[in-house]
PDB file of C-alpha atoms and ligand atoms in Angstrom:
ATOM      1  CA  MET J   1      -8.022 -17.163  -8.178  1.00 92.00           C
ATOM      2  CA  LYS J   2      -6.676 -13.598  -8.205  1.00 97.00           C
ATOM      3  CA  LYS J   3      -3.299 -13.056  -6.592  1.00 98.00           C
ATOM      4  CA  ILE J   4      -2.792  -9.718  -4.876  1.00 98.00           C
ATOM      5  CA  LEU J   5       0.421  -8.410  -3.320  1.00 98.00           C
ATOM      6  CA  ILE J   6       0.078  -6.188  -0.241  1.00 98.00           C
ATOM      7  CA  MET J   7       3.134  -3.923  -0.039  1.00 98.00           C
ATOM      8  CA  ASN J   8       4.166  -1.561   2.732  1.00 98.00           C
ATOM      9  CA  GLY J   9       7.001   0.951   2.722  1.00 98.00           C
ATOM     10  CA  PRO J  10       8.974   2.840   5.362  1.00 98.00           C
ATOM     11  CA  ASN J  11       7.844   3.108   8.976  1.00 98.00           C
ATOM     12  CA  LEU J  12       4.671   1.090   8.457  1.00 98.00           C
ATOM     13  CA  CYS J  13       6.292  -1.759  10.393  1.00 97.00           C
ATOM     14  CA  LEU J  14       5.877   0.537  13.423  1.00 97.00           C
ATOM     15  CA  LEU J  15       2.081   0.700  13.162  1.00 97.00           C
ATOM     16  CA  GLY J  16       0.504   0.178  16.560  1.00 95.00           C
ATOM     17  CA  THR J  17       2.983   2.441  18.329  1.00 95.00           C
ATOM     18  CA  ARG J  18       3.669   5.017  15.607  1.00 95.00           C
ATOM     19  CA  GLU J  19       1.623   8.216  16.121  1.00 95.00           C
ATOM     20  CA  PRO J  20      -1.515   6.297  17.169  1.00 95.00           C
ATOM     21  CA  GLY J  21      -3.581   9.506  16.995  1.00 94.00           C
ATOM     22  CA  ILE J  22      -2.992   9.452  13.233  1.00 95.00           C
ATOM     23  CA  TYR J  23      -2.523   5.781  12.397  1.00 96.00           C
ATOM     24  CA  GLY J  24      -4.523   4.001  15.108  1.00 94.00           C
ATOM     25  CA  SER J  25      -3.493   1.206  17.440  1.00 95.00           C
ATOM     26  CA  GLU J  26      -3.555  -1.829  15.126  1.00 97.00           C
ATOM     27  CA  THR J  27      -0.183  -3.311  14.210  1.00 98.00           C
ATOM     28  CA  LEU J  28       0.711  -4.137  10.617  1.00 98.00           C
ATOM     29  CA  ASP J  29       0.345  -7.822  11.573  1.00 98.00           C
ATOM     30  CA  ASP J  30      -3.204  -7.175  12.849  1.00 98.00           C
ATOM     31  CA  ILE J  31      -4.078  -5.480   9.563  1.00 98.00           C
ATOM     32  CA  CYS J  32      -2.501  -8.221   7.434  1.00 98.00           C
ATOM     33  CA  ARG J  33      -4.355 -10.932   9.379  1.00 98.00           C
ATOM     34  CA  ARG J  34      -7.643  -9.151   8.776  1.00 98.00           C
ATOM     35  CA  LEU J  35      -6.834  -8.743   5.084  1.00 98.00           C
ATOM     36  CA  GLU J  36      -6.174 -12.507   4.882  1.00 98.00           C
ATOM     37  CA  LEU J  37      -9.690 -13.191   6.209  1.00 98.00           C
ATOM     38  CA  GLU J  38     -11.215 -10.656   3.832  1.00 98.00           C
ATOM     39  CA  ALA J  39      -9.272 -12.104   0.909  1.00 98.00           C
ATOM     40  CA  LYS J  40     -10.660 -15.595   1.669  1.00 97.00           C
ATOM     41  CA  GLU J  41     -14.202 -14.204   1.478  1.00 97.00           C
ATOM     42  CA  LEU J  42     -13.338 -12.485  -1.801  1.00 97.00           C
ATOM     43  CA  GLY J  43     -11.721 -15.630  -3.198  1.00 97.00           C
ATOM     44  CA  ALA J  44      -8.317 -13.978  -3.575  1.00 98.00           C
ATOM     45  CA  GLU J  45      -4.854 -15.100  -2.563  1.00 98.00           C
ATOM     46  CA  LEU J  46      -2.505 -12.629  -0.906  1.00 98.00           C
ATOM     47  CA  GLY J  47       1.241 -12.112  -0.693  1.00 98.00           C
ATOM     48  CA  PHE J  48       2.902  -9.627   1.630  1.00 98.00           C
ATOM     49  CA  PHE J  49       6.040  -7.553   1.340  1.00 98.00           C
ATOM     50  CA  THR J  50       7.192  -4.850   3.765  1.00 98.00           C
ATOM     51  CA  SER J  51      10.442  -2.908   3.680  1.00 98.00           C
ATOM     52  CA  ASN J  52      11.948   0.373   4.783  1.00 98.00           C
ATOM     53  CA  CYS J  53      14.271   0.361   1.769  1.00 98.00           C
ATOM     54  CA  GLU J  54      13.461   1.948  -1.562  1.00 98.00           C
ATOM     55  CA  GLY J  55      15.534  -0.541  -3.586  1.00 98.00           C
ATOM     56  CA  GLU J  56      13.901  -3.549  -1.919  1.00 98.00           C
ATOM     57  CA  LEU J  57      10.460  -2.143  -2.680  1.00 98.00           C
ATOM     58  CA  ILE J  58      11.479  -1.657  -6.305  1.00 98.00           C
ATOM     59  CA  ASP J  59      12.851  -5.222  -6.482  1.00 98.00           C
ATOM     60  CA  ALA J  60       9.551  -6.525  -5.032  1.00 98.00           C
ATOM     61  CA  LEU J  61       7.578  -4.617  -7.666  1.00 98.00           C
ATOM     62  CA  HIS J  62       9.765  -6.143 -10.403  1.00 98.00           C
ATOM     63  CA  ALA J  63       9.359  -9.626  -8.902  1.00 98.00           C
ATOM     64  CA  ALA J  64       5.567  -9.222  -8.876  1.00 98.00           C
ATOM     65  CA  ARG J  65       5.500  -9.476 -12.680  1.00 98.00           C
ATOM     66  CA  GLY J  66       4.039 -12.765 -13.826  1.00 96.00           C
ATOM     67  CA  VAL J  67       3.137 -13.702 -10.231  1.00 98.00           C
ATOM     68  CA  TYR J  68       0.509 -11.194  -9.060  1.00 98.00           C
ATOM     69  CA  ASP J  69      -2.541  -9.735 -10.795  1.00 98.00           C
ATOM     70  CA  SER J  70      -2.386  -6.485  -8.833  1.00 98.00           C
ATOM     71  CA  VAL J  71      -0.617  -4.708  -5.988  1.00 98.00           C
ATOM     72  CA  VAL J  72      -2.042  -2.789  -3.015  1.00 98.00           C
ATOM     73  CA  PHE J  73       0.741  -0.426  -2.010  1.00 98.00           C
ATOM     74  CA  ASN J  74       1.270   1.975   0.875  1.00 98.00           C
ATOM     75  CA  ALA J  75       4.587   3.531  -0.111  1.00 98.00           C
ATOM     76  CA  GLY J  76       4.723   5.682   3.032  1.00 98.00           C
ATOM     77  CA  ALA J  77       6.799   8.840   2.633  1.00 98.00           C
ATOM     78  CA  TYR J  78       8.307   7.531  -0.637  1.00 98.00           C
ATOM     79  CA  THR J  79       4.924   8.430  -2.105  1.00 98.00           C
ATOM     80  CA  HIS J  80       5.881  12.067  -1.974  1.00 98.00           C
ATOM     81  CA  TYR J  81       9.272  12.014  -3.681  1.00 98.00           C
ATOM     82  CA  SER J  82      10.418   8.651  -5.064  1.00 98.00           C
ATOM     83  CA  TYR J  83      10.590   8.915  -8.834  1.00 98.00           C
ATOM     84  CA  ALA J  84      12.352   5.531  -8.785  1.00 98.00           C
ATOM     85  CA  ILE J  85       9.279   3.864  -7.256  1.00 98.00           C
ATOM     86  CA  ARG J  86       7.041   5.730  -9.670  1.00 98.00           C
ATOM     87  CA  ASP J  87       9.108   4.442 -12.604  1.00 98.00           C
ATOM     88  CA  ALA J  88       8.972   0.880 -11.239  1.00 98.00           C
ATOM     89  CA  ILE J  89       5.176   1.014 -10.931  1.00 98.00           C
ATOM     90  CA  SER J  90       4.978   2.359 -14.453  1.00 98.00           C
ATOM     91  CA  ALA J  91       7.400  -0.276 -15.777  1.00 98.00           C
ATOM     92  CA  ILE J  92       5.825  -3.451 -14.422  1.00 98.00           C
ATOM     93  CA  GLY J  93       2.478  -3.178 -16.190  1.00 95.00           C
ATOM     94  CA  ILE J  94       0.539  -4.587 -13.225  1.00 97.00           C
ATOM     95  CA  PRO J  95      -2.245  -2.428 -11.748  1.00 98.00           C
ATOM     96  CA  VAL J  96      -1.160  -0.852  -8.462  1.00 98.00           C
ATOM     97  CA  ILE J  97      -3.581   0.719  -5.980  1.00 98.00           C
ATOM     98  CA  GLU J  98      -2.070   3.499  -3.857  1.00 98.00           C
ATOM     99  CA  VAL J  99      -3.130   3.337  -0.213  1.00 98.00           C
ATOM    100  CA  HIS J 100      -2.796   5.758   2.697  1.00 98.00           C
ATOM    101  CA  MET J 101      -4.277   5.304   6.118  1.00 98.00           C
ATOM    102  CA  SER J 102      -4.378   9.023   6.853  1.00 98.00           C
ATOM    103  CA  ASN J 103      -6.009  11.729   4.773  1.00 98.00           C
ATOM    104  CA  VAL J 104      -2.772  13.052   3.303  1.00 98.00           C
ATOM    105  CA  ALA J 105      -4.564  16.049   1.759  1.00 97.00           C
ATOM    106  CA  ALA J 106      -5.457  17.284   5.237  1.00 97.00           C
ATOM    107  CA  ARG J 107      -1.907  17.013   6.599  1.00 97.00           C
ATOM    108  CA  GLU J 108       1.417  18.828   6.032  1.00 98.00           C
ATOM    109  CA  GLU J 109       1.908  20.361   2.625  1.00 98.00           C
ATOM    110  CA  PHE J 110       4.676  17.966   1.570  1.00 97.00           C
ATOM    111  CA  ARG J 111       2.133  15.130   1.847  1.00 98.00           C
ATOM    112  CA  HIS J 112      -0.180  16.814  -0.655  1.00 98.00           C
ATOM    113  CA  THR J 113       2.034  15.701  -3.522  1.00 98.00           C
ATOM    114  CA  SER J 114       2.058  12.092  -4.658  1.00 98.00           C
ATOM    115  CA  VAL J 115       4.541  11.331  -7.405  1.00 98.00           C
ATOM    116  CA  ILE J 116       3.032   7.829  -7.806  1.00 98.00           C
ATOM    117  CA  SER J 117      -0.721   8.614  -8.128  1.00 98.00           C
ATOM    118  CA  ALA J 118      -0.556   9.234 -11.859  1.00 98.00           C
ATOM    119  CA  VAL J 119       0.856   5.774 -12.548  1.00 98.00           C
ATOM    120  CA  CYS J 120      -1.434   3.958 -10.095  1.00 98.00           C
ATOM    121  CA  ARG J 121      -4.826   2.576 -11.027  1.00 98.00           C
ATOM    122  CA  GLY J 122      -6.452   4.512  -8.175  1.00 98.00           C
ATOM    123  CA  THR J 123      -5.927   5.798  -4.661  1.00 98.00           C
ATOM    124  CA  VAL J 124      -7.662   5.027  -1.346  1.00 98.00           C
ATOM    125  CA  CYS J 125      -6.785   7.324   1.528  1.00 98.00           C
ATOM    126  CA  GLY J 126      -8.088   8.583   4.839  1.00 98.00           C
ATOM    127  CA  PHE J 127      -9.936   5.544   6.208  1.00 98.00           C
ATOM    128  CA  GLY J 128      -7.310   4.201   8.578  1.00 97.00           C
ATOM    129  CA  SER J 129      -6.652   0.504   8.182  1.00 97.00           C
ATOM    130  CA  TYR J 130      -9.903   0.207   6.188  1.00 98.00           C
ATOM    131  CA  SER J 131      -8.119   1.981   3.331  1.00 98.00           C
ATOM    132  CA  TYR J 132      -6.347  -1.368   2.791  1.00 98.00           C
ATOM    133  CA  SER J 133      -9.642  -3.284   2.912  1.00 98.00           C
ATOM    134  CA  MET J 134     -11.226  -0.983   0.342  1.00 98.00           C
ATOM    135  CA  ALA J 135      -8.222  -1.287  -1.943  1.00 98.00           C
ATOM    136  CA  LEU J 136      -8.231  -5.082  -1.527  1.00 98.00           C
ATOM    137  CA  ARG J 137     -11.895  -5.226  -2.487  1.00 98.00           C
ATOM    138  CA  ALA J 138     -11.268  -3.110  -5.575  1.00 98.00           C
ATOM    139  CA  ALA J 139      -8.293  -5.275  -6.534  1.00 98.00           C
ATOM    140  CA  ALA J 140     -10.295  -8.499  -6.091  1.00 97.00           C
ATOM    141  CA  GLU J 141     -13.499  -7.337  -7.760  1.00 94.00           C
ATOM    142  CA  ILE J 142     -12.493  -4.831 -10.424  1.00 90.00           C
ATOM    143  CA  LEU J 143      -8.889  -5.437 -11.487  1.00 83.00           C
TER     144      LEU J 143
HETATM  145  C1  LIG Y   1       1.012   7.280   4.901  1.00 76.97           C
HETATM  146  C2  LIG Y   1       1.082   8.798   4.696  1.00 76.97           C
HETATM  147  C3  LIG Y   1       2.495   9.244   4.378  1.00 76.97           C
HETATM  148  O1  LIG Y   1       2.534  10.660   4.216  1.00 76.97           O
HETATM  149  C4  LIG Y   1       3.423   8.865   5.500  1.00 76.97           C
HETATM  150  O2  LIG Y   1       4.752   9.227   5.182  1.00 76.97           O
HETATM  151  C5  LIG Y   1       3.317   7.439   5.879  1.00 76.97           C
HETATM  152  C6  LIG Y   1       1.998   6.829   5.946  1.00 76.97           C
HETATM  153  C7  LIG Y   1      -0.387   6.820   5.348  1.00 76.97           C
HETATM  154  O3  LIG Y   1      -0.632   5.622   5.320  1.00 76.97           O
HETATM  155  O4  LIG Y   1      -1.209   7.646   5.754  1.00 76.97           O
HETATM  156  O5  LIG Y   1       4.317   6.792   6.198  1.00 76.97           O
HETATM  157  O6  LIG Y   1       1.308   6.640   3.673  1.00 76.97           O
END
């Protein structure tokens, strides 16, 4: 059975109340519960890790080695400037799928740059919480 880690970075713990016009009204718990159901159908086992702290996210990426087959990761704003997270993704040798709920290319200019895309296996963005579902499916079926 494939093991997939669902990781969320800064401010994603506020989903449900955070800018609902952009991110919708589902909480992160709602999304994770749905992903659990989808994972069962796909025959995959999930782990979850959420943190607002860059170092904790890096530690979780390191700890994923030898435990998970792949990682589905919404790095939040760290996406746009954290070379430390980019280096961690590159270092662990596990495929990571970059996820964004919003279409970052259609938003402020600083969101147009992702310093992690080049070291991720692929990116899903712009489909709200379904971005996670699409990434999960890819992780379970392709990676
Ligand atoms: C986000 C997009 C980022 O630019 C932003 O900083 C987030 C959420 C998304 O899911 O659309 O925190 O990653």
